[in-house]
Amino acid sequence: MVESVNHTGLTVSDLDRALGFYRDVLGLEVVMQQEKRGGYLAAITGSPGAHVRMAHLEAPGGGRLELFEYLEPRGSGSPLDPSTLGITHVCF
């Protein structure tokens, strides 16, 4: 039985601007920030050229939020494309 949501992923157009909101306005703590290209990222997105900037933030009480800014590819607009802006996944 699922006990909680592990994290929620959002694709954003500007990671720095998004961090300004989630960190500075809502008070989430940045626990990791990095840039990734290829490798497992290509496998989970289905895009061999995937290149992202990402940040993981934690809320008081332990909820986690993952923010992704796709540098490549840019969103196609398809709701099934992980580089399209918005909610990309919820992990239990």
PDB file of N, CA and C in Angstrom:
ATOM      1  N   MET A   1       0.832  -1.184   0.000  1.00  0.00           N
ATOM      2  CA  MET A   1       0.000   0.000   0.000  1.00  0.00           C
ATOM      3  C   MET A   1       0.878   1.249   0.000  1.00  0.00           C
ATOM      4  N   VAL A   2       0.515   2.231  -0.822  1.00  0.00           N
ATOM      5  CA  VAL A   2       1.251   3.487  -0.910  1.00  0.00           C
ATOM      6  C   VAL A   2       1.001   4.314   0.348  1.00  0.00           C
ATOM      7  N   GLU A   3       2.084   4.767   0.976  1.00  0.00           N
ATOM      8  CA  GLU A   3       1.946   5.557   2.192  1.00  0.00           C
ATOM      9  C   GLU A   3       2.056   7.048   1.953  1.00  0.00           C
ATOM     10  N   SER A   4       2.751   7.447   0.855  1.00  0.00           N
ATOM     11  CA  SER A   4       2.887   8.874   0.597  1.00  0.00           C
ATOM     12  C   SER A   4       3.389   9.107  -0.817  1.00  0.00           C
ATOM     13  N   VAL A   5       3.328  10.353  -1.242  1.00  0.00           N
ATOM     14  CA  VAL A   5       3.931  10.767  -2.508  1.00  0.00           C
ATOM     15  C   VAL A   5       5.396  11.032  -2.216  1.00  0.00           C
ATOM     16  N   ASN A   6       6.294  10.445  -3.022  1.00  0.00           N
ATOM     17  CA  ASN A   6       7.725  10.644  -2.840  1.00  0.00           C
ATOM     18  C   ASN A   6       8.152  12.001  -3.353  1.00  0.00           C
ATOM     19  N   HIS A   7       7.760  12.318  -4.609  1.00  0.00           N
ATOM     20  CA  HIS A   7       8.081  13.625  -5.167  1.00  0.00           C
ATOM     21  C   HIS A   7       7.196  13.913  -6.368  1.00  0.00           C
ATOM     22  N   THR A   8       7.157  15.175  -6.732  1.00  0.00           N
ATOM     23  CA  THR A   8       6.448  15.624  -7.922  1.00  0.00           C
ATOM     24  C   THR A   8       7.445  16.351  -8.799  1.00  0.00           C
ATOM     25  N   GLY A   9       7.396  16.095 -10.110  1.00  0.00           N
ATOM     26  CA  GLY A   9       8.304  16.741 -11.045  1.00  0.00           C
ATOM     27  C   GLY A   9       7.591  17.771 -11.892  1.00  0.00           C
ATOM     28  N   LEU A  10       8.205  18.932 -12.045  1.00  0.00           N
ATOM     29  CA  LEU A  10       7.668  19.995 -12.892  1.00  0.00           C
ATOM     30  C   LEU A  10       8.716  20.401 -13.916  1.00  0.00           C
ATOM     31  N   THR A  11       8.297  20.564 -15.156  1.00  0.00           N
ATOM     32  CA  THR A  11       9.171  21.137 -16.175  1.00  0.00           C
ATOM     33  C   THR A  11       8.875  22.628 -16.227  1.00  0.00           C
ATOM     34  N   VAL A  12       9.914  23.439 -16.089  1.00  0.00           N
ATOM     35  CA  VAL A  12       9.772  24.895 -16.044  1.00  0.00           C
ATOM     36  C   VAL A  12      10.554  25.524 -17.192  1.00  0.00           C
ATOM     37  N   SER A  13      10.185  26.734 -17.571  1.00  0.00           N
ATOM     38  CA  SER A  13      10.877  27.409 -18.670  1.00  0.00           C
ATOM     39  C   SER A  13      12.164  28.093 -18.215  1.00  0.00           C
ATOM     40  N   ASP A  14      12.255  28.431 -16.922  1.00  0.00           N
ATOM     41  CA  ASP A  14      13.414  29.156 -16.395  1.00  0.00           C
ATOM     42  C   ASP A  14      13.658  28.684 -14.963  1.00  0.00           C
ATOM     43  N   LEU A  15      14.671  27.851 -14.767  1.00  0.00           N
ATOM     44  CA  LEU A  15      14.929  27.270 -13.448  1.00  0.00           C
ATOM     45  C   LEU A  15      15.224  28.347 -12.406  1.00  0.00           C
ATOM     46  N   ASP A  16      16.005  29.349 -12.753  1.00  0.00           N
ATOM     47  CA  ASP A  16      16.341  30.396 -11.775  1.00  0.00           C
ATOM     48  C   ASP A  16      15.098  31.144 -11.308  1.00  0.00           C
ATOM     49  N   ARG A  17      14.207  31.450 -12.233  1.00  0.00           N
ATOM     50  CA  ARG A  17      12.961  32.138 -11.866  1.00  0.00           C
ATOM     51  C   ARG A  17      12.085  31.238 -11.002  1.00  0.00           C
ATOM     52  N   ALA A  18      11.993  29.952 -11.353  1.00  0.00           N
ATOM     53  CA  ALA A  18      11.196  29.007 -10.572  1.00  0.00           C
ATOM     54  C   ALA A  18      11.757  28.865  -9.159  1.00  0.00           C
ATOM     55  N   LEU A  19      13.096  28.797  -9.045  1.00  0.00           N
ATOM     56  CA  LEU A  19      13.705  28.717  -7.711  1.00  0.00           C
ATOM     57  C   LEU A  19      13.374  29.953  -6.889  1.00  0.00           C
ATOM     58  N   GLY A  20      13.351  31.107  -7.539  1.00  0.00           N
ATOM     59  CA  GLY A  20      12.973  32.333  -6.836  1.00  0.00           C
ATOM     60  C   GLY A  20      11.602  32.226  -6.207  1.00  0.00           C
ATOM     61  N   PHE A  21      10.695  31.533  -6.853  1.00  0.00           N
ATOM     62  CA  PHE A  21       9.346  31.369  -6.301  1.00  0.00           C
ATOM     63  C   PHE A  21       9.313  30.269  -5.238  1.00  0.00           C
ATOM     64  N   TYR A  22       9.710  29.054  -5.595  1.00  0.00           N
ATOM     65  CA  TYR A  22       9.566  27.925  -4.674  1.00  0.00           C
ATOM     66  C   TYR A  22      10.476  28.038  -3.454  1.00  0.00           C
ATOM     67  N   ARG A  23      11.667  28.567  -3.627  1.00  0.00           N
ATOM     68  CA  ARG A  23      12.612  28.714  -2.510  1.00  0.00           C
ATOM     69  C   ARG A  23      12.337  29.986  -1.722  1.00  0.00           C
ATOM     70  N   ASP A  24      12.306  31.120  -2.431  1.00  0.00           N
ATOM     71  CA  ASP A  24      12.261  32.417  -1.756  1.00  0.00           C
ATOM     72  C   ASP A  24      10.866  32.821  -1.294  1.00  0.00           C
ATOM     73  N   VAL A  25       9.836  32.452  -2.044  1.00  0.00           N
ATOM     74  CA  VAL A  25       8.469  32.832  -1.662  1.00  0.00           C
ATOM     75  C   VAL A  25       7.818  31.753  -0.811  1.00  0.00           C
ATOM     76  N   LEU A  26       7.891  30.480  -1.259  1.00  0.00           N
ATOM     77  CA  LEU A  26       7.216  29.394  -0.532  1.00  0.00           C
ATOM     78  C   LEU A  26       8.069  28.789   0.573  1.00  0.00           C
ATOM     79  N   GLY A  27       9.384  29.037   0.561  1.00  0.00           N
ATOM     80  CA  GLY A  27      10.244  28.569   1.640  1.00  0.00           C
ATOM     81  C   GLY A  27      10.740  27.141   1.521  1.00  0.00           C
ATOM     82  N   LEU A  28      10.667  26.516   0.336  1.00  0.00           N
ATOM     83  CA  LEU A  28      11.227  25.184   0.168  1.00  0.00           C
ATOM     84  C   LEU A  28      12.747  25.282   0.182  1.00  0.00           C
ATOM     85  N   GLU A  29      13.399  24.235   0.668  1.00  0.00           N
ATOM     86  CA  GLU A  29      14.858  24.221   0.767  1.00  0.00           C
ATOM     87  C   GLU A  29      15.455  23.486  -0.431  1.00  0.00           C
ATOM     88  N   VAL A  30      16.425  24.109  -1.101  1.00  0.00           N
ATOM     89  CA  VAL A  30      17.121  23.457  -2.213  1.00  0.00           C
ATOM     90  C   VAL A  30      18.079  22.432  -1.607  1.00  0.00           C
ATOM     91  N   VAL A  31      17.882  21.153  -1.963  1.00  0.00           N
ATOM     92  CA  VAL A  31      18.746  20.097  -1.430  1.00  0.00           C
ATOM     93  C   VAL A  31      19.727  19.571  -2.485  1.00  0.00           C
ATOM     94  N   MET A  32      19.491  19.890  -3.750  1.00  0.00           N
ATOM     95  CA  MET A  32      20.400  19.459  -4.810  1.00  0.00           C
ATOM     96  C   MET A  32      20.111  20.280  -6.053  1.00  0.00           C
ATOM     97  N   GLN A  33      21.160  20.632  -6.761  1.00  0.00           N
ATOM     98  CA  GLN A  33      21.024  21.360  -8.024  1.00  0.00           C
ATOM     99  C   GLN A  33      22.136  20.866  -8.946  1.00  0.00           C
ATOM    100  N   GLN A  34      21.787  20.539 -10.207  1.00  0.00           N
ATOM    101  CA  GLN A  34      22.801  20.035 -11.135  1.00  0.00           C
ATOM    102  C   GLN A  34      22.354  20.184 -12.574  1.00  0.00           C
ATOM    103  N   GLU A  35      23.290  19.960 -13.471  1.00  0.00           N
ATOM    104  CA  GLU A  35      23.010  19.937 -14.901  1.00  0.00           C
ATOM    105  C   GLU A  35      23.358  18.535 -15.387  1.00  0.00           C
ATOM    106  N   LYS A  36      22.461  17.932 -16.170  1.00  0.00           N
ATOM    107  CA  LYS A  36      22.662  16.564 -16.659  1.00  0.00           C
ATOM    108  C   LYS A  36      22.457  16.523 -18.160  1.00  0.00           C
ATOM    109  N   ARG A  37      23.168  15.584 -18.797  1.00  0.00           N
ATOM    110  CA  ARG A  37      23.047  15.380 -20.236  1.00  0.00           C
ATOM    111  C   ARG A  37      23.198  13.886 -20.513  1.00  0.00           C
ATOM    112  N   GLY A  38      22.306  13.349 -21.369  1.00  0.00           N
ATOM    113  CA  GLY A  38      22.427  11.957 -21.817  1.00  0.00           C
ATOM    114  C   GLY A  38      22.306  10.947 -20.698  1.00  0.00           C
ATOM    115  N   GLY A  39      22.949   9.784 -20.867  1.00  0.00           N
ATOM    116  CA  GLY A  39      22.945   8.729 -19.856  1.00  0.00           C
ATOM    117  C   GLY A  39      21.545   8.300 -19.464  1.00  0.00           C
ATOM    118  N   TYR A  40      21.325   8.122 -18.140  1.00  0.00           N
ATOM    119  CA  TYR A  40      20.020   7.673 -17.669  1.00  0.00           C
ATOM    120  C   TYR A  40      18.923   8.672 -18.028  1.00  0.00           C
ATOM    121  N   LEU A  41      19.287   9.943 -18.126  1.00  0.00           N
ATOM    122  CA  LEU A  41      18.315  10.976 -18.472  1.00  0.00           C
ATOM    123  C   LEU A  41      17.726  10.700 -19.858  1.00  0.00           C
ATOM    124  N   ALA A  42      18.574  10.330 -20.792  1.00  0.00           N
ATOM    125  CA  ALA A  42      18.104   9.985 -22.134  1.00  0.00           C
ATOM    126  C   ALA A  42      17.162   8.792 -22.075  1.00  0.00           C
ATOM    127  N   ALA A  43      17.476   7.821 -21.234  1.00  0.00           N
ATOM    128  CA  ALA A  43      16.648   6.620 -21.113  1.00  0.00           C
ATOM    129  C   ALA A  43      15.270   6.927 -20.523  1.00  0.00           C
ATOM    130  N   ILE A  44      15.217   7.733 -19.471  1.00  0.00           N
ATOM    131  CA  ILE A  44      13.913   7.974 -18.829  1.00  0.00           C
ATOM    132  C   ILE A  44      13.058   8.983 -19.579  1.00  0.00           C
ATOM    133  N   THR A  45      13.673   9.846 -20.399  1.00  0.00           N
ATOM    134  CA  THR A  45      12.888  10.822 -21.161  1.00  0.00           C
ATOM    135  C   THR A  45      12.584  10.337 -22.570  1.00  0.00           C
ATOM    136  N   GLY A  46      13.317   9.312 -23.031  1.00  0.00           N
ATOM    137  CA  GLY A  46      13.137   8.840 -24.398  1.00  0.00           C
ATOM    138  C   GLY A  46      13.758   9.763 -25.429  1.00  0.00           C
ATOM    139  N   SER A  47      14.629  10.658 -24.989  1.00  0.00           N
ATOM    140  CA  SER A  47      15.276  11.615 -25.881  1.00  0.00           C
ATOM    141  C   SER A  47      16.792  11.494 -25.741  1.00  0.00           C
ATOM    142  N   PRO A  48      17.477  10.914 -26.748  1.00  0.00           N
ATOM    143  CA  PRO A  48      18.925  10.716 -26.645  1.00  0.00           C
ATOM    144  C   PRO A  48      19.711  12.004 -26.405  1.00  0.00           C
ATOM    145  N   GLY A  49      19.204  13.149 -26.853  1.00  0.00           N
ATOM    146  CA  GLY A  49      19.906  14.413 -26.676  1.00  0.00           C
ATOM    147  C   GLY A  49      19.450  15.212 -25.473  1.00  0.00           C
ATOM    148  N   ALA A  50      18.762  14.570 -24.538  1.00  0.00           N
ATOM    149  CA  ALA A  50      18.230  15.297 -23.380  1.00  0.00           C
ATOM    150  C   ALA A  50      19.350  15.993 -22.607  1.00  0.00           C
ATOM    151  N   HIS A  51      19.115  17.255 -22.274  1.00  0.00           N
ATOM    152  CA  HIS A  51      20.067  18.087 -21.524  1.00  0.00           C
ATOM    153  C   HIS A  51      19.233  19.001 -20.636  1.00  0.00           C
ATOM    154  N   VAL A  52      19.368  18.851 -19.321  1.00  0.00           N
ATOM    155  CA  VAL A  52      18.536  19.614 -18.386  1.00  0.00           C
ATOM    156  C   VAL A  52      19.365  20.248 -17.285  1.00  0.00           C
ATOM    157  N   ARG A  53      18.800  21.303 -16.733  1.00  0.00           N
ATOM    158  CA  ARG A  53      19.224  21.842 -15.433  1.00  0.00           C
ATOM    159  C   ARG A  53      18.117  21.410 -14.489  1.00  0.00           C
ATOM    160  N   MET A  54      18.483  20.943 -13.304  1.00  0.00           N
ATOM    161  CA  MET A  54      17.460  20.478 -12.374  1.00  0.00           C
ATOM    162  C   MET A  54      17.781  20.888 -10.947  1.00  0.00           C
ATOM    163  N   ALA A  55      16.729  20.947 -10.158  1.00  0.00           N
ATOM    164  CA  ALA A  55      16.879  21.220  -8.728  1.00  0.00           C
ATOM    165  C   ALA A  55      15.864  20.378  -7.982  1.00  0.00           C
ATOM    166  N   HIS A  56      16.277  19.868  -6.827  1.00  0.00           N
ATOM    167  CA  HIS A  56      15.378  19.151  -5.933  1.00  0.00           C
ATOM    168  C   HIS A  56      15.174  20.047  -4.713  1.00  0.00           C
ATOM    169  N   LEU A  57      13.923  20.234  -4.349  1.00  0.00           N
ATOM    170  CA  LEU A  57      13.594  21.068  -3.193  1.00  0.00           C
ATOM    171  C   LEU A  57      12.771  20.244  -2.217  1.00  0.00           C
ATOM    172  N   GLU A  58      12.911  20.559  -0.929  1.00  0.00           N
ATOM    173  CA  GLU A  58      12.161  19.843   0.089  1.00  0.00           C
ATOM    174  C   GLU A  58      11.330  20.828   0.899  1.00  0.00           C
ATOM    175  N   ALA A  59      10.102  20.424   1.131  1.00  0.00           N
ATOM    176  CA  ALA A  59       9.184  21.237   1.925  1.00  0.00           C
ATOM    177  C   ALA A  59       9.263  20.809   3.386  1.00  0.00           C
ATOM    178  N   PRO A  60       8.885  21.701   4.290  1.00  0.00           N
ATOM    179  CA  PRO A  60       8.792  21.286   5.691  1.00  0.00           C
ATOM    180  C   PRO A  60       7.848  20.088   5.765  1.00  0.00           C
ATOM    181  N   GLY A  61       8.239  19.057   6.474  1.00  0.00           N
ATOM    182  CA  GLY A  61       7.425  17.851   6.548  1.00  0.00           C
ATOM    183  C   GLY A  61       7.868  16.790   5.555  1.00  0.00           C
ATOM    184  N   GLY A  62       8.802  17.131   4.647  1.00  0.00           N
ATOM    185  CA  GLY A  62       9.410  16.117   3.809  1.00  0.00           C
ATOM    186  C   GLY A  62       8.937  15.980   2.384  1.00  0.00           C
ATOM    187  N   GLY A  63       7.924  16.691   1.930  1.00  0.00           N
ATOM    188  CA  GLY A  63       7.526  16.594   0.529  1.00  0.00           C
ATOM    189  C   GLY A  63       8.627  17.119  -0.371  1.00  0.00           C
ATOM    190  N   ARG A  64       8.861  16.457  -1.508  1.00  0.00           N
ATOM    191  CA  ARG A  64       9.941  16.858  -2.403  1.00  0.00           C
ATOM    192  C   ARG A  64       9.388  17.276  -3.756  1.00  0.00           C
ATOM    193  N   LEU A  65      10.015  18.297  -4.330  1.00  0.00           N
ATOM    194  CA  LEU A  65       9.654  18.822  -5.639  1.00  0.00           C
ATOM    195  C   LEU A  65      10.900  18.807  -6.508  1.00  0.00           C
ATOM    196  N   GLU A  66      10.771  18.256  -7.742  1.00  0.00           N
ATOM    197  CA  GLU A  66      11.868  18.275  -8.709  1.00  0.00           C
ATOM    198  C   GLU A  66      11.508  19.259  -9.805  1.00  0.00           C
ATOM    199  N   LEU A  67      12.399  20.203 -10.060  1.00  0.00           N
ATOM    200  CA  LEU A  67      12.209  21.171 -11.137  1.00  0.00           C
ATOM    201  C   LEU A  67      13.190  20.864 -12.249  1.00  0.00           C
ATOM    202  N   PHE A  68      12.704  20.822 -13.488  1.00  0.00           N
ATOM    203  CA  PHE A  68      13.534  20.547 -14.659  1.00  0.00           C
ATOM    204  C   PHE A  68      13.395  21.676 -15.660  1.00  0.00           C
ATOM    205  N   GLU A  69      14.511  22.218 -16.098  1.00  0.00           N
ATOM    206  CA  GLU A  69      14.525  23.148 -17.227  1.00  0.00           C
ATOM    207  C   GLU A  69      15.232  22.419 -18.369  1.00  0.00           C
ATOM    208  N   TYR A  70      14.494  22.092 -19.422  1.00  0.00           N
ATOM    209  CA  TYR A  70      15.093  21.404 -20.568  1.00  0.00           C
ATOM    210  C   TYR A  70      15.831  22.413 -21.436  1.00  0.00           C
ATOM    211  N   LEU A  71      17.133  22.180 -21.599  1.00  0.00           N
ATOM    212  CA  LEU A  71      17.935  22.970 -22.522  1.00  0.00           C
ATOM    213  C   LEU A  71      17.824  22.350 -23.915  1.00  0.00           C
ATOM    214  N   GLU A  72      17.752  21.020 -23.976  1.00  0.00           N
ATOM    215  CA  GLU A  72      17.521  20.251 -25.204  1.00  0.00           C
ATOM    216  C   GLU A  72      16.771  18.986 -24.842  1.00  0.00           C
ATOM    217  N   PRO A  73      15.795  18.542 -25.537  1.00  0.00           N
ATOM    218  CA  PRO A  73      15.079  19.319 -26.544  1.00  0.00           C
ATOM    219  C   PRO A  73      14.141  20.292 -25.861  1.00  0.00           C
ATOM    220  N   ARG A  74      13.721  21.293 -26.570  1.00  0.00           N
ATOM    221  CA  ARG A  74      12.706  22.210 -26.045  1.00  0.00           C
ATOM    222  C   ARG A  74      11.358  21.538 -26.229  1.00  0.00           C
ATOM    223  N   GLY A  75      10.374  21.884 -25.431  1.00  0.00           N
ATOM    224  CA  GLY A  75       9.068  21.226 -25.447  1.00  0.00           C
ATOM    225  C   GLY A  75       8.392  21.237 -26.803  1.00  0.00           C
ATOM    226  N   SER A  76       7.825  20.104 -27.157  1.00  0.00           N
ATOM    227  CA  SER A  76       7.119  19.980 -28.431  1.00  0.00           C
ATOM    228  C   SER A  76       5.666  20.408 -28.311  1.00  0.00           C
ATOM    229  N   GLY A  77       5.176  20.512 -27.083  1.00  0.00           N
ATOM    230  CA  GLY A  77       3.770  20.834 -26.867  1.00  0.00           C
ATOM    231  C   GLY A  77       2.920  19.602 -26.643  1.00  0.00           C
ATOM    232  N   SER A  78       3.462  18.426 -26.958  1.00  0.00           N
ATOM    233  CA  SER A  78       2.726  17.187 -26.742  1.00  0.00           C
ATOM    234  C   SER A  78       2.643  16.906 -25.243  1.00  0.00           C
ATOM    235  N   PRO A  79       1.466  16.556 -24.725  1.00  0.00           N
ATOM    236  CA  PRO A  79       1.358  16.284 -23.288  1.00  0.00           C
ATOM    237  C   PRO A  79       2.171  15.065 -22.855  1.00  0.00           C
ATOM    238  N   LEU A  80       2.592  14.216 -23.785  1.00  0.00           N
ATOM    239  CA  LEU A  80       3.390  13.047 -23.428  1.00  0.00           C
ATOM    240  C   LEU A  80       4.886  13.312 -23.493  1.00  0.00           C
ATOM    241  N   ASP A  81       5.281  14.492 -23.924  1.00  0.00           N
ATOM    242  CA  ASP A  81       6.692  14.863 -24.031  1.00  0.00           C
ATOM    243  C   ASP A  81       7.142  15.454 -22.697  1.00  0.00           C
ATOM    244  N   PRO A  82       8.136  14.832 -22.004  1.00  0.00           N
ATOM    245  CA  PRO A  82       8.542  15.352 -20.701  1.00  0.00           C
ATOM    246  C   PRO A  82       9.151  16.746 -20.746  1.00  0.00           C
ATOM    247  N   SER A  83       9.549  17.221 -21.944  1.00  0.00           N
ATOM    248  CA  SER A  83      10.119  18.570 -22.019  1.00  0.00           C
ATOM    249  C   SER A  83       9.045  19.646 -22.171  1.00  0.00           C
ATOM    250  N   THR A  84       7.770  19.246 -22.291  1.00  0.00           N
ATOM    251  CA  THR A  84       6.677  20.207 -22.342  1.00  0.00           C
ATOM    252  C   THR A  84       6.467  20.778 -20.944  1.00  0.00           C
ATOM    253  N   LEU A  85       6.255  22.082 -20.849  1.00  0.00           N
ATOM    254  CA  LEU A  85       6.115  22.736 -19.547  1.00  0.00           C
ATOM    255  C   LEU A  85       4.936  22.179 -18.768  1.00  0.00           C
ATOM    256  N   GLY A  86       5.107  22.058 -17.453  1.00  0.00           N
ATOM    257  CA  GLY A  86       4.037  21.617 -16.569  1.00  0.00           C
ATOM    258  C   GLY A  86       4.443  20.412 -15.745  1.00  0.00           C
ATOM    259  N   ILE A  87       3.449  19.748 -15.185  1.00  0.00           N
ATOM    260  CA  ILE A  87       3.699  18.582 -14.355  1.00  0.00           C
ATOM    261  C   ILE A  87       4.128  17.424 -15.246  1.00  0.00           C
ATOM    262  N   THR A  88       5.292  16.851 -14.931  1.00  0.00           N
ATOM    263  CA  THR A  88       5.785  15.737 -15.737  1.00  0.00           C
ATOM    264  C   THR A  88       5.594  14.399 -15.081  1.00  0.00           C
ATOM    265  N   HIS A  89       5.634  14.352 -13.739  1.00  0.00           N
ATOM    266  CA  HIS A  89       5.433  13.071 -13.084  1.00  0.00           C
ATOM    267  C   HIS A  89       5.166  13.243 -11.586  1.00  0.00           C
ATOM    268  N   VAL A  90       4.504  12.247 -11.031  1.00  0.00           N
ATOM    269  CA  VAL A  90       4.312  12.130  -9.583  1.00  0.00           C
ATOM    270  C   VAL A  90       4.845  10.760  -9.213  1.00  0.00           C
ATOM    271  N   CYS A  91       5.708  10.670  -8.216  1.00  0.00           N
ATOM    272  CA  CYS A  91       6.337   9.414  -7.835  1.00  0.00           C
ATOM    273  C   CYS A  91       5.846   8.990  -6.444  1.00  0.00           C
ATOM    274  N   PHE A  92       5.293   7.785  -6.372  1.00  0.00           N
ATOM    275  CA  PHE A  92       4.842   7.241  -5.079  1.00  0.00           C
ATOM    276  C   PHE A  92       5.918   6.379  -4.452  1.00  0.00           C
TER     277      PHE A  92
END
